Amino acid sequence: MKKWDYSKRRSPGRPPTAAAVKALILRMAAENRRRGPRRIQGELTRLGHKISASTVWNILNRAGIDPAPRRSGRTWKQLLTAQAERIVAVDFLHVDTVNLTRLHALIMLEHGSRRAHLLGVTANPTGPWTS
């Protein structure tokens, strides 16, 4: 007795991604170069396509598109190094003395020269004193 089965029609593994979905992924990547595979996958989910971020990454990779393009600008470290001369930090703190009195100090730190400047010290800080 012969049984009916579909084993000859089935290929092993997952079914291939539809060509229309691949074209949509490539179009989304081309229109906005800052989108990564996770964001494209989220947009496709909103459109009703069930696809994983790793599949999107594979499609972009096979098409020769860098899935996470590097920005041509400076890195964060390079930006801070270039702007260090212009960056200052201001801190308002208190110090308890030996006589058990509290003094308030306003200190400014220059990042470029790494110098600390004491802007003022008072026992009773007021609004105009701090500004």
Tab-separated table of C-alpha atoms in Angstrom:
chain	number	residue	atom	x	y	z
A	1	MET	CA	0.000	0.000	0.000
A	2	LYS	CA	1.395	3.355	-1.029
A	3	LYS	CA	1.064	6.434	1.225
A	4	TRP	CA	0.690	9.945	0.050
A	5	ASP	CA	3.317	12.358	1.318
A	6	TYR	CA	4.917	15.647	0.346
A	7	SER	CA	8.502	14.708	1.201
A	8	LYS	CA	9.698	15.065	-2.404
A	9	ARG	CA	8.316	18.587	-2.662
A	10	ARG	CA	9.835	19.828	0.589
A	11	SER	CA	13.350	21.155	0.750
A	12	PRO	CA	15.260	21.126	4.036
A	13	GLY	CA	15.513	24.283	6.120
A	14	ARG	CA	13.459	27.413	6.279
A	15	PRO	CA	11.562	28.640	3.255
A	16	PRO	CA	13.344	31.412	1.341
A	17	THR	CA	12.429	35.039	1.938
A	18	ALA	CA	10.104	36.434	-0.694
A	19	ALA	CA	11.744	38.545	-3.394
A	20	ALA	CA	9.364	41.421	-2.676
A	21	VAL	CA	10.439	41.493	0.987
A	22	LYS	CA	14.125	41.413	-0.027
A	23	ALA	CA	13.551	44.322	-2.397
A	24	LEU	CA	11.751	46.233	0.363
A	25	ILE	CA	14.647	45.650	2.786
A	26	LEU	CA	17.192	46.888	0.250
A	27	ARG	CA	15.036	49.908	-0.552
A	28	MET	CA	14.654	50.795	3.143
A	29	ALA	CA	18.417	50.484	3.648
A	30	ALA	CA	19.142	52.652	0.595
A	31	GLU	CA	16.693	55.397	1.572
A	32	ASN	CA	18.051	55.779	5.089
A	33	ARG	CA	21.659	54.664	5.528
A	34	ARG	CA	21.523	55.048	9.326
A	35	ARG	CA	18.942	52.306	9.738
A	36	GLY	CA	20.355	49.085	11.047
A	37	PRO	CA	18.896	45.599	10.640
A	38	ARG	CA	16.982	45.807	13.931
A	39	ARG	CA	15.223	49.013	12.952
A	40	ILE	CA	14.395	47.720	9.465
A	41	GLN	CA	13.019	44.542	11.046
A	42	GLY	CA	10.817	46.658	13.324
A	43	GLU	CA	9.456	48.617	10.378
A	44	LEU	CA	8.721	45.391	8.488
A	45	THR	CA	6.904	44.003	11.528
A	46	ARG	CA	4.703	47.104	11.579
A	47	LEU	CA	3.925	46.457	7.910
A	48	GLY	CA	2.903	42.880	8.731
A	49	HIS	CA	5.966	40.945	7.542
A	50	LYS	CA	7.305	38.346	9.986
A	51	ILE	CA	11.075	38.390	9.617
A	52	SER	CA	13.961	38.323	12.060
A	53	ALA	CA	16.700	40.931	12.411
A	54	SER	CA	19.336	38.311	11.587
A	55	THR	CA	17.587	37.558	8.281
A	56	VAL	CA	17.578	41.278	7.485
A	57	TRP	CA	21.289	41.393	8.353
A	58	ASN	CA	21.986	38.414	6.048
A	59	ILE	CA	20.096	40.034	3.154
A	60	LEU	CA	21.992	43.313	3.589
A	61	ASN	CA	25.297	41.500	3.924
A	62	ARG	CA	24.752	39.444	0.747
A	63	ALA	CA	23.811	42.617	-1.153
A	64	GLY	CA	27.111	44.206	-0.100
A	65	ILE	CA	25.494	46.827	2.110
A	66	ASP	CA	27.165	47.387	5.453
A	67	PRO	CA	24.314	46.712	7.912
A	68	ALA	CA	25.700	49.132	10.483
A	69	PRO	CA	27.405	51.905	8.539
A	70	ARG	CA	30.035	53.936	10.319
A	71	ARG	CA	29.347	57.617	10.404
A	72	SER	CA	31.951	59.646	8.597
A	73	GLY	CA	32.202	62.115	11.477
A	74	ARG	CA	34.477	62.085	14.453
A	75	THR	CA	34.218	59.590	17.276
A	76	TRP	CA	33.066	60.699	20.715
A	77	LYS	CA	36.641	60.618	22.044
A	78	GLN	CA	37.915	62.739	19.145
A	79	LEU	CA	35.110	65.258	19.644
A	80	LEU	CA	35.830	65.621	23.372
A	81	THR	CA	39.561	65.960	22.727
A	82	ALA	CA	38.968	68.697	20.146
A	83	GLN	CA	36.495	70.556	22.372
A	84	ALA	CA	38.354	70.082	25.689
A	85	GLU	CA	39.602	73.688	25.728
A	86	ARG	CA	36.029	74.964	25.675
A	87	ILE	CA	34.474	72.517	28.172
A	88	VAL	CA	34.152	73.580	31.798
A	89	ALA	CA	32.453	71.921	34.733
A	90	VAL	CA	31.076	73.887	37.669
A	91	ASP	CA	30.375	72.334	41.045
A	92	PHE	CA	28.787	73.747	44.195
A	93	LEU	CA	29.940	71.869	47.294
A	94	HIS	CA	30.230	72.235	51.057
A	95	VAL	CA	33.139	71.645	53.405
A	96	ASP	CA	32.862	71.070	57.152
A	97	THR	CA	35.668	72.755	59.096
A	98	VAL	CA	37.389	71.783	62.331
A	99	ASN	CA	35.266	74.350	64.206
A	100	LEU	CA	32.127	72.493	62.971
A	101	THR	CA	31.082	75.287	60.641
A	102	ARG	CA	29.995	74.596	57.109
A	103	LEU	CA	31.489	76.552	54.227
A	104	HIS	CA	30.052	76.466	50.719
A	105	ALA	CA	32.367	76.675	47.717
A	106	LEU	CA	31.805	77.251	44.032
A	107	ILE	CA	34.494	75.551	41.904
A	108	MET	CA	35.084	75.564	38.145
A	109	LEU	CA	37.187	72.917	36.364
A	110	GLU	CA	38.692	73.539	32.914
A	111	HIS	CA	38.986	70.266	31.003
A	112	GLY	CA	41.584	71.500	28.513
A	113	SER	CA	44.147	72.607	31.091
A	114	ARG	CA	42.838	70.430	33.941
A	115	ARG	CA	42.894	73.404	36.286
A	116	ALA	CA	40.469	73.997	39.111
A	117	HIS	CA	39.414	77.573	39.911
A	118	LEU	CA	37.874	78.516	43.232
A	119	LEU	CA	35.174	81.014	42.302
A	120	GLY	CA	34.002	81.789	45.804
A	121	VAL	CA	33.545	80.615	49.391
A	122	THR	CA	30.797	81.650	51.775
A	123	ALA	CA	29.126	80.492	54.973
A	124	ASN	CA	25.668	81.611	53.807
A	125	PRO	CA	25.061	81.058	50.087
A	126	THR	CA	22.363	83.120	48.420
A	127	GLY	CA	20.866	83.061	44.965
A	128	PRO	CA	22.802	86.087	43.643
A	129	TRP	CA	26.071	84.690	45.022
A	130	THR	CA	25.730	81.441	43.041
A	131	SER	CA	24.808	83.174	39.787
